[in-house]
Coordinates of C-alpha atoms in Angstrom, one line a residue:
M1 CA 79.8 5.6 -34.0
S2 CA 76.4 4.3 -34.4
Q3 CA 74.4 3.4 -31.2
Q4 CA 73.4 -0.2 -31.0
M5 CA 69.7 -0.8 -30.1
P6 CA 69.1 -3.4 -27.2
Y7 CA 67.4 -6.7 -28.0
A8 CA 63.7 -6.9 -27.0
P9 CA 63.0 -9.2 -24.0
V10 CA 61.7 -12.7 -24.8
P11 CA 58.1 -13.2 -23.6
P12 CA 57.5 -15.9 -21.1
P13 CA 55.9 -19.2 -22.4
P14 CA 52.1 -19.2 -22.2
M15 CA 50.6 -21.0 -19.0
P16 CA 48.8 -24.1 -19.6
P17 CA 44.9 -23.9 -19.1
Y18 CA 43.6 -24.6 -15.5
Q19 CA 42.3 -28.1 -15.2
Q20 CA 39.8 -28.8 -12.4
P21 CA 40.4 -32.1 -10.4
P22 CA 38.0 -34.9 -11.3
K23 CA 34.6 -34.9 -9.3
N24 CA 34.6 -38.6 -8.4
G25 CA 32.6 -38.1 -5.1
M26 CA 29.1 -39.2 -6.4
G27 CA 30.4 -42.4 -8.1
T28 CA 32.4 -43.3 -5.0
A29 CA 29.4 -42.6 -2.7
G30 CA 27.3 -44.8 -5.0
L31 CA 29.8 -47.7 -4.7
V32 CA 30.1 -47.5 -0.9
L33 CA 26.4 -47.1 -0.3
G34 CA 25.7 -50.1 -2.7
I35 CA 28.1 -52.4 -0.7
I36 CA 26.5 -51.4 2.5
A37 CA 23.0 -51.8 1.3
L38 CA 23.8 -55.3 -0.1
V39 CA 25.2 -56.5 3.2
L40 CA 22.3 -55.1 5.1
T41 CA 19.8 -56.7 2.8
A42 CA 21.6 -60.1 3.3
T43 CA 20.9 -60.0 7.0
V44 CA 17.1 -60.1 6.3
I45 CA 16.2 -58.3 9.5
L46 CA 17.8 -55.0 8.2
S47 CA 16.6 -55.5 4.7
A48 CA 14.3 -52.5 4.8
L49 CA 17.3 -50.3 5.6
G50 CA 19.3 -51.9 3.0
G51 CA 16.5 -51.1 0.4
V52 CA 16.7 -47.4 1.4
L53 CA 20.5 -47.3 1.1
G54 CA 20.1 -49.1 -2.2
I55 CA 17.9 -46.4 -3.7
L56 CA 20.5 -43.8 -2.5
A57 CA 23.3 -45.9 -4.2
L58 CA 21.3 -45.9 -7.4
V59 CA 20.9 -42.1 -7.3
F60 CA 24.5 -41.3 -6.5
G61 CA 25.7 -43.9 -9.1
I62 CA 23.6 -42.6 -11.8
I63 CA 24.8 -39.0 -11.1
G64 CA 28.5 -40.4 -11.1
I65 CA 28.0 -42.0 -14.6
S66 CA 26.6 -38.7 -15.8
K67 CA 29.7 -36.8 -14.7
T68 CA 32.1 -39.3 -16.3
K69 CA 30.2 -38.7 -19.6
K70 CA 30.7 -35.0 -19.2
G71 CA 34.4 -35.5 -18.5
E72 CA 34.0 -34.2 -14.9
A73 CA 34.8 -37.6 -13.3
T74 CA 37.1 -40.5 -14.1
N75 CA 35.6 -43.3 -11.9
K76 CA 32.9 -44.6 -14.2
G77 CA 33.6 -48.2 -13.0
A78 CA 32.9 -47.4 -9.5
A79 CA 29.7 -45.6 -10.4
V80 CA 28.4 -48.4 -12.5
T81 CA 29.1 -50.9 -9.7
G82 CA 27.2 -48.7 -7.2
V83 CA 24.3 -48.6 -9.5
V84 CA 24.3 -52.5 -9.9
L85 CA 24.7 -53.2 -6.2
G86 CA 22.0 -50.6 -5.3
A87 CA 19.6 -52.2 -7.9
L88 CA 20.3 -55.6 -6.4
S89 CA 19.6 -54.4 -2.9
V90 CA 16.4 -52.8 -3.9
V91 CA 15.1 -55.9 -5.5
A92 CA 16.2 -58.2 -2.8
A93 CA 14.7 -55.9 -0.1
A94 CA 11.4 -55.8 -2.0
A95 CA 11.3 -59.6 -2.3
I96 CA 12.1 -60.1 1.4
T97 CA 9.3 -57.6 2.3
I98 CA 6.7 -59.4 0.1
A99 CA 7.7 -62.8 1.5
S100 CA 7.6 -61.5 5.0
V101 CA 4.1 -60.1 4.6
F102 CA 2.9 -63.3 3.0
L103 CA 4.3 -65.5 5.9
V104 CA 2.8 -63.2 8.5
N105 CA -0.6 -63.2 6.9
K106 CA -0.4 -67.1 6.6
L107 CA 0.8 -67.5 10.1
G108 CA -2.2 -65.3 11.3
D109 CA -4.6 -67.4 9.3
D110 CA -3.3 -70.6 10.7
I111 CA -3.4 -69.3 14.2
A112 CA -7.0 -68.1 13.7
K113 CA -8.0 -71.5 12.3
D114 CA -6.4 -73.2 15.2
L115 CA -8.3 -71.0 17.7
D116 CA -11.6 -71.7 15.9
R117 CA -11.0 -75.3 16.0
L118 CA -10.1 -75.4 19.6
E119 CA -13.2 -73.3 20.4
K120 CA -15.4 -75.8 18.5
E121 CA -13.7 -78.7 20.2
A122 CA -14.1 -77.1 23.6
G123 CA -17.8 -76.5 23.0
S124 CA -18.4 -80.1 21.9
T125 CA -16.5 -82.0 24.6
S126 CA -17.1 -82.2 28.3
A127 CA -17.3 -84.4 31.3
P128 CA -18.9 -87.9 30.9
L129 CA -22.6 -88.5 31.7
D130 CA -23.5 -90.7 34.6
P131 CA -24.3 -94.1 33.2
G132 CA -28.2 -94.8 33.0
T133 CA -29.0 -91.0 33.5
E134 CA -29.4 -88.0 31.3
E135 CA -27.6 -85.6 33.6
S136 CA -24.1 -84.4 33.1
A137 CA -21.6 -85.9 35.5
D138 CA -20.0 -82.6 36.3
E139 CA -19.6 -84.0 39.8
A140 CA -17.2 -86.7 38.4
G141 CA -13.9 -86.6 40.2
P142 CA -10.6 -86.0 38.5
E143 CA -10.0 -89.7 38.4
G144 CA -13.1 -90.1 36.2
E145 CA -15.2 -91.7 38.9
A146 CA -19.0 -91.8 38.7
A147 CA -21.2 -89.3 40.6
N148 CA -21.7 -91.9 43.4
G149 CA -17.9 -91.9 44.0
K150 CA -17.3 -95.3 42.6
P151 CA -15.6 -96.4 39.4
F152 CA -17.7 -97.8 36.5
T153 CA -18.2 -101.6 36.4
I154 CA -18.0 -103.9 33.4
D155 CA -21.8 -103.6 32.8
E156 CA -22.0 -99.9 32.7
V157 CA -21.7 -97.5 29.7
A158 CA -20.0 -94.1 29.8
E159 CA -21.4 -91.5 27.5
W160 CA -19.8 -88.1 26.8
E161 CA -21.9 -85.1 25.8
D162 CA -20.1 -85.0 22.4
G163 CA -22.0 -88.2 21.6
V164 CA -19.3 -90.9 22.1
S165 CA -20.1 -93.7 24.4
V166 CA -17.8 -96.5 25.7
S167 CA -18.5 -99.8 27.5
I168 CA -16.4 -102.7 28.5
D169 CA -17.6 -106.0 27.0
K170 CA -15.2 -108.5 28.8
I171 CA -11.7 -109.1 30.2
A172 CA -9.7 -112.3 29.7
K173 CA -6.3 -113.5 30.7
F174 CA -4.0 -114.7 27.9
S175 CA -0.4 -115.7 27.2
P176 CA 1.4 -113.3 24.8
S177 CA 3.4 -114.9 21.9
D178 CA 7.1 -114.7 21.4
V179 CA 6.7 -111.9 18.9
S180 CA 4.6 -109.7 21.2
A181 CA 5.8 -106.3 22.3
G182 CA 5.1 -104.5 25.7
H183 CA 4.8 -107.6 27.9
E184 CA 7.2 -107.8 30.9
K185 CA 8.3 -111.2 32.1
G186 CA 6.8 -112.1 35.4
N187 CA 3.6 -110.0 34.8
D188 CA 0.1 -111.2 33.9
A189 CA -1.4 -110.3 30.6
Y190 CA -5.1 -109.5 29.9
K191 CA -7.2 -108.7 26.9
V192 CA -9.9 -106.1 27.4
T193 CA -12.7 -105.8 24.8
V194 CA -14.0 -102.2 24.5
V195 CA -17.1 -101.2 22.6
V196 CA -17.2 -97.7 21.1
E197 CA -20.4 -96.2 19.8
N198 CA -20.6 -93.1 17.8
T199 CA -24.0 -91.2 18.2
T200 CA -22.7 -88.0 16.7
K201 CA -23.3 -86.7 13.1
K202 CA -19.6 -86.9 12.1
N203 CA -17.1 -89.6 11.9
Y204 CA -15.0 -90.5 15.0
K205 CA -11.4 -91.4 14.7
L206 CA -10.5 -94.4 17.0
A207 CA -7.0 -93.0 17.1
N208 CA -8.3 -90.3 19.5
L209 CA -9.4 -92.9 22.0
M210 CA -6.9 -93.0 25.0
V211 CA -6.8 -96.2 27.1
D212 CA -4.6 -96.8 30.1
A213 CA -4.4 -99.4 32.8
T214 CA -3.2 -99.6 36.4
A215 CA -3.3 -102.5 38.7
G216 CA -2.4 -103.5 42.3
E217 CA -3.0 -101.9 45.6
N218 CA -0.4 -99.2 44.7
G219 CA -2.0 -98.4 41.3
T220 CA 1.1 -99.6 39.3
P221 CA 0.8 -98.5 35.7
G222 CA 0.5 -101.4 33.2
S223 CA 2.0 -101.4 29.6
Q224 CA 0.0 -102.0 26.5
V225 CA 0.8 -105.2 24.6
F226 CA 0.9 -105.4 21.0
D227 CA 0.8 -109.0 19.7
F228 CA -0.3 -109.7 16.1
D229 CA -0.6 -113.5 16.8
S230 CA -3.0 -112.8 19.6
G231 CA -5.1 -110.3 17.5
L232 CA -3.7 -107.3 19.3
E233 CA -2.9 -104.6 16.7
L234 CA -2.8 -100.8 16.7
N235 CA -6.5 -99.7 16.8
A236 CA -7.0 -97.2 14.0
G237 CA -9.8 -96.4 11.5
T238 CA -13.1 -94.4 11.8
V239 CA -16.4 -95.1 13.2
A240 CA -19.3 -93.6 11.1
P241 CA -22.3 -91.9 12.8
G242 CA -24.6 -94.3 14.4
K243 CA -22.1 -97.2 14.2
K244 CA -20.2 -99.2 16.7
A245 CA -16.6 -100.5 16.8
T246 CA -15.2 -103.4 18.9
L247 CA -11.6 -102.9 20.0
V248 CA -9.4 -105.4 21.8
Y249 CA -6.5 -103.9 24.0
G250 CA -3.8 -106.0 25.7
F251 CA -2.2 -105.0 29.0
S252 CA 0.7 -106.4 31.0
V253 CA 0.3 -105.7 34.7
E254 CA 1.8 -106.9 37.9
A255 CA 1.2 -110.5 38.7
G256 CA -1.6 -111.5 41.1
A257 CA -3.6 -108.2 40.7
K258 CA -7.2 -108.8 41.7
S259 CA -8.5 -106.0 39.6
I260 CA -7.5 -103.6 36.9
D261 CA -8.5 -100.0 36.7
L262 CA -9.0 -99.0 33.1
S263 CA -9.0 -95.3 32.3
I264 CA -10.7 -94.3 29.0
T265 CA -10.8 -90.8 27.4
P266 CA -12.5 -90.2 23.9
D267 CA -10.1 -87.3 23.2
F268 CA -7.6 -85.0 25.0
M269 CA -10.3 -82.4 25.7
S270 CA -12.7 -84.7 27.7
E271 CA -12.7 -86.0 31.2
P272 CA -11.6 -89.7 31.7
V273 CA -13.7 -92.4 33.0
V274 CA -12.3 -95.3 35.1
W275 CA -13.6 -98.9 35.0
E276 CA -12.8 -101.2 37.9
L277 CA -12.4 -104.7 36.2
K278 CA -12.1 -107.8 38.3
T279 CA -9.5 -110.1 37.0
P280 CA -10.6 -113.7 36.0

């Protein structure tokens, strides 16, 4: 008998080649950083930090796109989105920074201009001069009284060191019309004629003149009356250098007052002067 040869063993099937897992870390990091950067930039206050994270998002996103092109990653969409968000964050942060610098510089210029203006105004305004003298009335009291301790009278002129002078021409009683404003029923109404002279070298705005009235033993404040029918309008306009302006003010004060104290200030930086006007 012939001996039968055994069959050769069947070789195992070949193993599939080893495949590395996709390297999606860079693209994912770019997407996450891009989202955070855009959120921080939108807060304005943290826009600088958002800009820095936006740059990182750009870098990681670009690396992620490169890996997808080499077949090492599969999240191209995430990487592209990270690049887009990062770019938006960088642009927004740059715009906010430029705008902030511009606003800060403008604010600084405005503050400097205001300080210069206040310094000039402070240097050009002061206490009123005593009528009929060349000396400064630094001794004038807080009520704007003259150096002799008494208020100005209707025949006296108050002059401030900035060159504006004021005098009272006359006071007259009148009856406000039905269309007047500011008059209280039961009060007496008076017209006061004020003459303003501008001896400075620049225009003087009449809107800067502040006129207030009090009356009675208790110094009750009076209210200003506006009455077009009686010639009492809002005093506005400008007095040119070397010129005068005549203004008429109306006041409603408590009935029976024997005198009215009229306080006048040429601007808010100057000392007021008070005239004691006997009622007609």
